[in-house]
Amino acid sequence: MLAVENLEVVYEDVVLVLKGVTLEVPRGEVVALLGANGAGKTTLLRALTGLLGVHRGSITKGSVTLDGAAIDHLDAPHIVAAGIGQVMEGRRIFAEFTVEENLRIGAHTAGRAAVQSGLDRAYMLFPALANRRTQLAGYLSGGEQQMLAIGRALMTEPAYLLLDEPSLGLAPLMVRRIRDLIGEINLQGTSILLVEQNAAMALSVASHGYVLETGKIVMDKPAAVLREDEDIREFYLGLRDEGAASFRAVKHYKRRKRWLS
Amino acid sequence: MDELIASVVRGLGIGSTYALLGVGFVIIYRATKVINFAQPALMILGGYFTSLFATRAGLPFPVAVVAAMVAVAAIGALCERVALRPMVGEPPFAAAMVTVGVFIVLLIVAFRLIGTQVLTVGDPWGLSRTSVLGVSVAQVDIAKIVISLVAIGVIGVFLARSRLGLAMRATALDQEVALAQGVDVGRIFGLSWAIAGALAALAGMLIGTASGGIEATTALVALKALPVIILGGLDSIKGSVYAGLLIGVAESLTRTYQPEHAPFLGANFDVVVPYVIMMAVLMVRPYGLFGTPEVQRV
Ligand SMILES: Nc1ncnc2c1ncn2[C@@H]1O[C@H](COP(=O)(O)OP(=O)(O)OP(=O)(O)O)[C@@H](O)[C@H]1O
Ligand SMILES: [Mg+2]
C-alpha cells in the first residue's frame, strides 16, 4: 500500500500548499484524486516522487510510506527504483528523442534485460507506437504522446503508477481509450493513483476517490458513492437536476462554491 | 601549393585540439547550462600528468596518456562535486563565476607543479615528417587530427548509443523529467565534468607534443576554445568540431601568408584571428554556426 499521512508541503519555505493530506492507494486498486486547478494535486504527486526539491518545495510534516517503509526522504531515482512510476502533468515526453529512446530512458533504473521486455510490452499495449519507433516523439499526436508517456512510466514495471491528468487536452474518444488502458494496466497488476479534473472518466475506472480542495482532502469515499454525490455531480460532472435553464447561475455558483467555506 | 597544403594540415592539427576543448565545454554546458571557464586549467594539468607519467614514471606513452586522462577526469569530477554541485538551482551566471574560481585554484596548482620548466610530454612523433599527397607534413599534425577526431567520435557514439549517453542527453533536455525517469542527475553532472576533463587532458598532451612543450602559461592557448564554442554554438558538438578546425586553419593560413601579403596588420596577427572570425560570424548569426537560436548566453 502507498500511504500518505497528514502530509504538509511548503514551497519556498512560506507557501503552505498541502495542509495535512491523508490518502491511501491499496495494492491492486485504482484510486482517483479529484480537485480543481491549484488544489495541490500535482504538488502531492511531487511529494510522492521526490520532485519537490526541483520546485523549491519540501515536506514539513507527515509521512509517505510504501508498504510500510518511509519513502519521503528518498530522492527521485530511489523512489523510481522502489517501484513508483509516474506520468507527469502535460506528458513531458522528450520531443527531440525518438519514440524508442523515450521508452528506453524510462527503463533507466531497470536492468538491461528488462529493457527488451519493457519495449515489447509497451508496443503490445500501444500498437500505434510500434510502427513509429524511430520517429521523433515530438511529431506524435497528443493522444499518442500521452500513450508514450504512460509507456515510458511502465518501463520499470512499477508496482504503483501515478498519473497526473492524463485526459488533459484530449478528445472524448481518446479520453475513453486512455481510461480503458488504465483499466487494462491495473488488471496486469499495477496499482494506480489517477489525478484528474475529468471526474466522470476517473470515477468510471477507480474503485475509490478523494477530493482535494485548497490543500485538504474534503471527500474520501468509494467511487460508486462519489458518482452519485450531489456536489460531485454538480461541481465536476456539470450535471444538475434542475435542468439547463439556470446554467449561468450554476456556473457562477460553481465558481464560488467551496466545501470548506 | 605545397606551402598551402602544409599550412592547412598544420591548421587542422591545432584546430582539432581546439575542437577537443570546445567539445568539453559543450558537454558541460548541455548537462548543466554552465560555461566551464576551468577548462584551460584542466588542459594544462593533462599536459603535466602526461609528462609526469611518460617521462618521469617511464610508462609507455599510450598508457601515460590514458592515465593522465583518467587523472584529470577525476579532478574534473571532484571540482564539480565540491564547487559546482552546491550551485545547482542557482543562476548559471553565478555558477560560471564559480568555475572562474576553480580555474584560478587549478592554475595556481599547475604553476606550483610546473614552476618555470618547459615539460616535454614524451610523445613518439617528435619532429618526424611524413608524406601526404606528396607533400611533406609533420607526423604530429596527423596524430593531432586523428586522435582528436577519434576521441570526439567515441564520445559521439557513447552519447548516441549507450544507456548513460541517453541519460546525459535526457538531462540536457529536461532535468526534472530525467530525474522522474530515475536518472541521478547529479551523477550526470559529475560525468560530464569527467568527460570534459579527459578531453582537455588529451588536448593538453597534443599541444605539448613535438616542439610545443608545456609551460604553465600554455593554459592561455585554451582561451581560443571560447571563440570556438561561441562560433560553433554552445550546445553543438558538431559545431565545435567544425568551428575548431575552421579557426585552426584560419590561424595557420594567416601565419603563413599574412606577413607577406598584408604586413600592415603587424606581427603575430594570427593570434587575434580567432576573435576576428568570431565577431564577424556573430554579426550574421548571433547564435553561432550550429547553435540552437534560443540558447541563452552567459
Ligand atoms: N514552485 C512553486 N512555488 C510556489 N507555489 C507553487 C509552486 N508550484 C505550485 N505552487 C502553488 O501550489 C498550489 C497548488 O499547485 P498544484 O500545481 O499542485 O495544483 P494542481 O491541483 O495540480 O492544479 P492543476 O489542476 O492546475 O494542475 C497552487 O496555488 C500553485 O500556485
Ligand atoms: Mg496539476
XYZ file of C-alpha atoms and ligand atoms in Angstrom:
591
model
C 0.000 0.000 0.000
C 1.101 3.500 -0.825
C 0.042 5.674 2.083
C 0.192 9.408 2.694
C -0.444 10.553 6.204
C -1.136 14.051 7.407
C 1.184 15.473 4.774
C 2.143 19.131 4.768
C 4.077 20.648 1.888
C 5.546 24.122 1.702
C 7.029 25.938 -1.316
C 9.813 28.477 -0.863
C 9.578 27.899 2.919
C 6.425 30.027 3.075
C 3.639 28.904 0.747
C 1.719 26.155 2.530
C 0.075 24.152 -0.252
C -0.801 20.786 1.313
C -2.335 21.121 4.742
C -2.436 17.652 6.219
C -3.383 15.299 3.411
C -4.155 11.672 4.211
C -4.693 9.213 1.382
C -4.195 5.536 0.607
C -3.635 3.568 -2.550
C -4.162 -0.105 -1.653
C -2.444 -2.741 -3.767
C -4.314 -3.675 -6.902
C -6.702 -0.726 -6.847
C -7.290 2.358 -8.948
C -7.734 5.398 -6.733
C -8.929 8.710 -8.135
C -7.847 12.083 -6.803
C -10.093 14.918 -7.935
C -9.624 18.609 -7.412
C -9.903 21.963 -9.119
C -6.987 23.968 -10.501
C -4.488 24.837 -7.828
C -5.892 22.388 -5.285
C -2.448 20.827 -4.864
C -2.817 17.585 -6.824
C 0.445 17.924 -8.709
C 2.157 19.016 -5.520
C 1.027 15.798 -3.854
C 2.479 13.757 -6.701
C 5.749 15.667 -6.473
C 5.869 14.851 -2.788
C 5.310 11.182 -3.580
C 8.036 11.065 -6.238
C 10.843 13.133 -4.767
C 10.446 16.039 -7.164
C 9.582 18.756 -4.653
C 13.194 19.871 -4.431
C 13.219 20.845 -8.089
C 10.423 23.305 -7.300
C 11.891 24.563 -4.028
C 9.252 22.723 -2.099
C 9.631 20.485 0.915
C 7.643 18.215 3.199
C 7.262 19.872 6.577
C 5.051 17.342 8.300
C 3.529 13.916 7.895
C 4.776 10.829 6.113
C 4.732 8.878 2.878
C 5.127 5.133 3.173
C 5.403 2.366 0.602
C 4.280 -0.967 2.054
C 5.104 0.382 5.500
C 8.570 1.752 4.705
C 9.028 5.538 4.775
C 9.974 6.937 1.381
C 9.567 10.676 1.978
C 13.310 11.159 2.468
C 14.289 9.345 -0.744
C 15.365 11.158 -3.910
C 13.581 10.660 -7.209
C 15.859 7.924 -8.616
C 15.476 5.819 -5.472
C 11.712 6.236 -5.494
C 11.592 5.059 -9.099
C 13.766 2.117 -8.132
C 11.433 1.369 -5.215
C 8.628 0.786 -7.694
C 6.749 4.044 -8.172
C 6.341 5.239 -11.740
C 4.708 8.443 -12.843
C 3.243 10.215 -15.817
C 3.838 13.888 -15.246
C 1.336 16.631 -15.892
C 1.496 17.736 -19.518
C 3.026 14.426 -20.684
C 6.573 15.804 -20.730
C 7.932 13.384 -23.293
C 11.300 14.164 -24.864
C 10.187 15.691 -28.160
C 13.725 15.510 -29.607
C 14.066 11.796 -28.828
C 12.668 9.011 -30.939
C 9.729 7.022 -29.610
C 12.024 4.162 -28.693
C 14.556 6.415 -26.960
C 11.729 7.822 -24.852
C 10.832 4.304 -23.780
C 14.453 3.365 -23.157
C 15.058 6.312 -20.854
C 12.043 5.128 -18.871
C 13.947 1.910 -18.200
C 16.983 3.761 -16.867
C 16.819 2.172 -13.412
C 15.738 -1.232 -14.683
C 18.213 -3.967 -15.548
C 19.457 -4.382 -19.083
C 17.301 -7.468 -19.557
C 14.190 -5.521 -18.578
C 14.593 -3.102 -21.485
C 13.590 -5.545 -24.187
C 10.654 -6.996 -22.283
C 9.545 -3.455 -21.421
C 9.691 -2.407 -25.060
C 7.730 -5.492 -26.107
C 5.075 -4.768 -23.512
C 4.804 -1.104 -24.479
C 4.401 -1.906 -28.162
C 1.807 -4.530 -27.312
C -0.206 -2.099 -25.198
C 0.210 0.730 -27.678
C 0.392 -0.685 -31.215
C 0.270 2.870 -32.576
C 3.776 3.394 -31.167
C 5.209 0.171 -32.559
C 5.458 1.257 -36.164
C 6.720 4.700 -35.256
C 9.567 3.658 -33.005
C 12.235 5.554 -34.934
C 10.142 8.693 -35.350
C 10.752 11.781 -33.249
C 8.270 11.812 -30.396
C 7.515 15.489 -30.962
C 5.673 14.571 -34.135
C 3.188 12.260 -32.387
C -0.375 13.411 -31.794
C -1.395 14.473 -28.301
C -3.049 11.138 -27.598
C -0.060 9.191 -28.862
C 2.235 11.344 -26.752
C 0.124 10.531 -23.708
C 0.413 6.832 -24.536
C 4.151 7.230 -24.931
C 4.343 8.930 -21.547
C 2.396 6.053 -19.987
C 4.535 3.501 -21.813
C 7.675 5.239 -20.582
C 6.445 5.114 -16.993
C 5.690 1.402 -17.317
C 9.201 0.506 -18.477
C 10.370 -0.150 -14.913
C 7.284 -2.318 -14.266
C 6.290 -0.153 -11.305
C 4.081 -1.563 -8.578
C 2.398 1.857 -8.365
C 1.693 4.208 -11.219
C 0.834 7.854 -10.612
C -0.953 9.641 -13.449
C -1.352 13.409 -13.481
C -4.323 14.458 -15.612
C -3.803 12.012 -18.486
C -7.034 13.197 -20.147
C -5.873 16.800 -20.342
C -6.403 18.290 -23.779
C -7.592 15.072 -25.397
C -10.758 14.481 -27.421
C -13.527 12.361 -25.823
C -12.696 9.281 -27.868
C -9.065 9.416 -26.833
C -10.066 10.034 -23.208
C -12.101 6.831 -23.315
C -9.158 4.905 -24.746
C -6.847 6.214 -22.056
C -9.457 5.225 -19.471
C -9.632 1.693 -20.888
C -5.845 1.471 -20.925
C -5.708 2.469 -17.277
C -8.127 -0.362 -16.508
C -6.011 -2.779 -18.501
C -2.742 -1.724 -16.849
C -4.420 -2.150 -13.490
C -5.590 -5.653 -14.419
C -1.999 -6.502 -15.318
C -1.093 -5.859 -11.691
C -0.204 -2.181 -11.314
C -1.905 -0.124 -8.611
C -2.846 3.336 -9.804
C -3.328 6.793 -8.377
C -5.231 8.742 -11.004
C -5.228 12.517 -10.665
C -7.985 14.043 -12.759
C -10.238 17.001 -13.272
C -12.339 14.813 -15.534
C -14.329 13.223 -12.713
C -16.565 11.181 -14.980
C -13.585 9.467 -16.542
C -11.714 8.991 -13.277
C -14.679 7.672 -11.284
C -15.634 5.256 -14.030
C -12.374 3.367 -13.657
C -11.500 3.962 -10.000
C -12.716 1.971 -7.027
C -12.179 4.777 -4.558
C -11.983 8.534 -4.825
C -10.648 11.515 -2.926
C -11.469 15.163 -3.456
C -8.724 17.660 -2.717
C -9.533 21.287 -2.191
C -7.009 24.013 -1.381
C -4.655 21.505 0.169
C -7.138 19.449 2.160
C -8.982 16.217 1.485
C -12.658 17.119 1.701
C -14.119 13.826 0.496
C -12.926 10.264 0.812
C -15.453 7.743 -0.491
C -15.908 4.732 -2.739
C -16.084 5.782 -6.374
C -19.643 4.460 -6.687
C -20.785 6.765 -3.887
C -18.954 9.759 -5.355
C -20.539 9.142 -8.745
C -23.932 9.657 -7.138
C -22.866 12.515 -4.881
C -24.815 15.732 -5.460
C -21.851 18.055 -5.097
C -19.569 15.969 -7.290
C -22.223 15.685 -9.976
C -22.647 19.386 -9.952
C -19.108 20.530 -9.436
C -17.175 18.094 -11.615
C -19.663 16.424 -13.864
C -21.553 19.568 -14.750
C -24.850 17.803 -14.054
C -27.667 19.376 -12.157
C -31.173 18.203 -11.609
C -32.957 21.492 -12.226
C -32.048 21.329 -15.902
C -30.160 23.679 -18.132
C -32.282 26.797 -17.687
C -30.238 28.162 -14.840
C -26.910 27.245 -16.415
C -25.418 30.678 -15.889
C -26.379 30.672 -12.277
C -24.901 27.235 -11.903
C -21.625 28.348 -13.373
C -21.479 31.300 -11.082
C -22.373 29.156 -8.130
C -19.842 26.549 -9.175
C -17.075 29.030 -9.250
C -17.811 30.340 -5.788
C -18.784 27.197 -4.024
C -16.274 25.694 -1.652
C -16.969 22.712 0.541
C -14.896 24.092 3.332
C -16.004 27.691 3.455
C 50.654 24.731 -53.467
C 52.818 22.650 -51.148
C 53.049 25.572 -48.810
C 49.273 25.862 -48.790
C 48.670 22.177 -48.061
C 51.278 22.134 -45.340
C 49.714 25.191 -43.782
C 46.216 23.711 -43.904
C 47.374 20.456 -42.328
C 49.122 22.393 -39.567
C 45.917 24.353 -39.058
C 43.783 21.226 -38.917
C 46.225 19.828 -36.356
C 45.971 22.743 -33.975
C 42.287 23.201 -34.803
C 41.482 19.660 -33.752
C 42.874 20.363 -30.290
C 40.620 23.421 -30.109
C 37.764 21.139 -31.102
C 38.603 18.790 -28.214
C 38.485 21.671 -25.776
C 35.311 23.000 -27.344
C 33.528 19.649 -27.079
C 34.388 19.578 -23.380
C 32.754 22.979 -22.931
C 29.690 21.851 -24.867
C 29.240 18.649 -22.870
C 29.300 20.523 -19.574
C 27.116 23.283 -20.961
C 24.484 20.877 -22.214
C 24.293 18.976 -18.943
C 24.435 21.920 -16.559
C 23.888 25.108 -18.613
C 27.159 26.367 -17.162
C 30.148 27.573 -19.167
C 33.175 25.955 -17.614
C 35.953 28.510 -17.504
C 38.177 25.996 -15.683
C 38.714 24.030 -18.899
C 42.138 25.639 -19.691
C 43.464 24.643 -16.281
C 42.272 21.063 -16.786
C 44.113 21.086 -20.088
C 47.383 22.212 -18.569
C 47.100 19.589 -15.832
C 46.564 16.993 -18.558
C 49.846 18.016 -20.176
C 51.552 17.913 -16.798
C 50.290 14.452 -15.910
C 51.170 13.043 -19.328
C 54.683 14.381 -18.886
C 54.871 13.019 -15.361
C 53.702 9.540 -16.312
C 55.579 9.252 -19.612
C 58.909 10.921 -18.976
C 59.365 10.630 -15.239
C 57.488 7.460 -14.335
C 58.606 5.938 -17.637
C 55.239 4.452 -18.581
C 54.695 3.590 -22.256
C 53.329 6.675 -23.962
C 49.765 5.431 -24.694
C 49.430 4.204 -21.106
C 50.671 7.528 -19.811
C 48.118 9.391 -21.933
C 45.217 7.260 -20.717
C 46.417 7.564 -17.117
C 46.593 11.347 -17.480
C 43.094 11.421 -18.924
C 41.794 9.373 -16.020
C 43.588 11.608 -13.503
C 42.193 14.816 -14.982
C 38.745 13.266 -15.359
C 38.847 12.547 -11.632
C 39.968 16.116 -10.907
C 37.129 17.423 -13.062
C 34.530 15.284 -11.328
C 35.916 16.321 -7.950
C 35.715 20.026 -8.838
C 32.113 19.531 -9.890
C 31.208 17.726 -6.699
C 32.906 20.174 -4.369
C 32.447 23.535 -6.079
C 29.587 23.272 -8.558
C 27.086 20.871 -7.012
C 26.202 23.329 -4.254
C 25.366 25.807 -7.030
C 22.618 23.637 -8.523
C 19.487 25.743 -8.703
C 21.445 28.996 -8.684
C 21.580 31.120 -11.841
C 24.015 29.749 -14.473
C 25.882 33.028 -14.385
C 26.740 32.563 -10.706
C 27.857 29.002 -11.391
C 30.023 30.209 -14.290
C 31.711 32.605 -11.862
C 32.426 29.656 -9.591
C 34.180 27.934 -12.486
C 36.396 31.012 -12.791
C 37.313 30.423 -9.151
C 38.026 26.769 -9.893
C 40.173 27.875 -12.831
C 42.286 30.120 -10.622
C 42.757 27.465 -7.964
C 43.729 24.805 -10.500
C 46.034 27.214 -12.297
C 47.853 28.007 -9.062
C 48.240 24.279 -8.506
C 49.572 23.896 -12.056
C 52.068 26.741 -11.557
C 53.271 25.072 -8.349
C 53.679 21.739 -10.089
C 55.295 23.007 -13.259
C 57.187 26.016 -11.994
C 59.320 27.593 -14.679
C 60.073 24.386 -16.544
C 59.093 23.575 -20.058
C 57.869 19.992 -19.915
C 58.009 17.544 -22.760
C 55.224 15.013 -22.904
C 57.393 12.212 -24.272
C 55.416 11.732 -27.470
C 56.745 9.364 -30.120
C 56.273 11.750 -33.058
C 58.844 14.423 -32.328
C 59.749 16.341 -35.443
C 59.482 13.462 -37.883
C 57.634 14.083 -41.073
C 55.572 12.033 -43.387
C 54.215 12.480 -46.874
C 50.573 13.192 -47.598
C 49.594 13.535 -51.277
C 53.246 14.073 -51.999
C 53.535 16.935 -49.543
C 55.744 16.643 -46.519
C 53.800 17.269 -43.307
C 54.657 16.815 -39.637
C 53.571 13.459 -38.230
C 52.450 15.187 -35.110
C 49.852 17.181 -37.022
C 48.385 13.985 -38.455
C 48.432 12.477 -34.964
C 46.578 15.510 -33.570
C 43.881 15.281 -36.204
C 43.383 11.518 -35.959
C 43.485 11.285 -32.174
C 41.139 14.241 -31.654
C 38.588 13.126 -34.166
C 38.640 9.543 -32.888
C 38.171 10.752 -29.307
C 35.292 13.007 -30.293
C 33.810 10.198 -32.375
C 33.927 7.856 -29.395
C 32.107 10.452 -27.277
C 29.551 10.883 -30.047
C 28.828 7.159 -30.230
C 28.680 6.966 -26.439
C 26.086 9.755 -26.351
C 24.048 8.322 -29.210
C 24.070 4.649 -28.296
C 24.764 3.958 -24.666
C 22.370 3.961 -21.760
C 24.367 6.587 -19.857
C 24.663 8.639 -23.038
C 20.893 8.607 -23.356
C 20.609 9.704 -19.728
C 23.060 12.543 -20.412
C 21.034 13.714 -23.384
C 17.822 13.458 -21.387
C 19.355 15.532 -18.603
C 20.413 18.134 -21.151
C 16.849 18.403 -22.449
C 14.846 18.421 -19.218
C 16.377 17.802 -15.816
C 13.110 17.288 -13.980
C 11.840 14.695 -16.430
C 15.209 12.944 -16.403
C 15.007 12.791 -12.603
C 11.497 11.401 -12.835
C 12.836 8.574 -15.005
C 15.274 7.701 -12.254
C 18.346 9.389 -13.730
C 20.715 10.506 -10.995
C 21.167 13.983 -12.410
C 23.978 14.859 -10.005
C 25.980 11.885 -11.251
C 25.398 13.057 -14.814
C 26.843 16.472 -13.914
C 29.912 14.756 -12.466
C 30.205 12.512 -15.505
C 30.062 15.459 -17.889
C 32.894 17.153 -15.997
C 34.885 13.942 -16.068
C 34.463 13.619 -19.839
C 35.361 17.268 -20.370
C 38.406 16.757 -18.136
C 39.543 13.717 -20.084
C 39.185 15.540 -23.396
C 41.017 18.576 -22.023
C 43.838 16.317 -20.835
C 44.106 14.836 -24.301
C 44.228 18.344 -25.777
C 46.933 19.288 -23.272
C 49.004 16.315 -24.321
C 48.592 17.125 -28.026
C 49.506 20.766 -27.545
C 52.604 19.734 -25.627
C 53.888 17.439 -28.363
C 56.850 17.989 -30.652
C 58.319 21.456 -30.465
C 55.497 22.754 -28.275
C 56.201 21.605 -24.776
C 54.083 22.512 -21.780
C 54.602 25.612 -19.706
C 52.278 26.920 -17.063
C 51.296 29.749 -19.388
C 50.261 27.313 -22.127
C 46.855 27.448 -20.451
C 46.258 30.645 -22.385
C 46.098 28.633 -25.612
C 42.884 27.099 -24.353
C 41.234 30.514 -24.381
C 40.953 30.005 -28.135
C 38.297 27.443 -27.339
C 36.000 30.325 -26.371
C 35.681 31.664 -29.898
C 35.316 28.034 -30.968
C 32.296 27.322 -28.799
C 30.714 30.674 -29.457
C 31.180 30.166 -33.167
C 30.014 26.559 -33.087
C 27.093 27.188 -30.770
C 27.284 26.405 -27.060
C 25.175 23.291 -27.372
C 26.502 21.675 -30.534
C 29.288 19.104 -30.568
C 29.332 19.090 -34.347
C 29.546 22.882 -34.285
C 32.586 22.731 -32.005
C 34.370 20.371 -34.367
C 33.769 22.478 -37.459
C 34.479 25.737 -35.668
C 37.637 24.340 -34.093
C 39.010 23.163 -37.421
C 37.964 26.380 -39.146
C 39.685 28.565 -36.603
C 42.795 26.403 -36.585
C 43.115 26.590 -40.351
C 42.377 30.322 -40.480
C 45.021 30.919 -37.858
C 47.577 28.802 -39.677
C 46.895 30.377 -43.067
C 47.209 33.819 -41.538
C 50.539 32.879 -40.019
C 51.741 31.574 -43.356
C 50.555 34.320 -45.674
C 49.750 37.477 -43.733
C 53.347 38.643 -43.031
C 53.976 38.569 -46.743
C 50.661 39.746 -48.188
C 49.293 42.032 -45.509
C 52.266 43.176 -43.451
C 50.434 46.345 -42.385
C 48.370 44.179 -39.948
C 51.527 43.784 -37.904
C 53.357 40.851 -36.371
C 51.523 37.938 -34.755
C 48.232 38.937 -36.290
C 47.261 35.238 -36.381
C 46.754 35.367 -32.618
C 43.724 37.613 -32.953
C 42.259 35.836 -35.979
C 40.011 33.524 -33.914
C 38.382 36.534 -32.289
C 38.023 38.398 -35.562
C 36.259 35.405 -37.118
C 34.056 35.033 -34.068
C 32.894 38.633 -34.224
C 32.348 38.506 -37.948
C 30.179 35.386 -37.724
C 28.219 36.618 -34.723
C 27.186 39.692 -36.655
C 25.470 37.443 -39.191
C 24.364 34.570 -36.953
C 24.104 35.628 -33.302
C 23.661 32.033 -32.120
C 26.756 30.695 -33.879
C 27.033 28.428 -36.863
C 25.291 25.399 -35.368
C 23.742 26.670 -32.154
C 20.076 26.498 -31.325
C 18.663 30.013 -31.601
C 17.072 30.129 -28.138
C 20.203 29.062 -26.306
C 20.983 31.547 -23.602
C 24.392 33.123 -23.390
C 26.297 33.857 -20.229
N 7.058 26.034 -7.291
C 6.031 26.630 -6.664
N 6.252 27.661 -5.834
C 5.229 28.241 -5.186
N 3.945 27.867 -5.291
C 3.661 26.846 -6.102
C 4.680 26.166 -6.817
N 4.105 25.198 -7.535
C 2.792 25.256 -7.274
N 2.518 26.244 -6.409
C 1.196 26.596 -5.885
O 0.674 25.480 -5.223
C -0.712 25.383 -5.452
C -1.055 24.001 -5.935
O -0.448 23.802 -7.186
P -0.553 22.412 -7.948
O 0.198 22.545 -9.212
O -0.151 21.335 -7.019
O -2.116 22.327 -8.239
P -2.925 21.311 -9.103
O -4.005 20.784 -8.238
O -2.031 20.309 -9.731
O -3.566 22.249 -10.211
P -3.855 21.978 -11.758
O -5.133 21.224 -11.828
O -3.985 23.345 -12.329
O -2.708 21.222 -12.317
C -1.076 26.474 -6.429
O -1.656 27.537 -5.707
C 0.236 26.900 -7.014
O 0.234 28.262 -7.316
Mg -1.594 19.845 -11.604
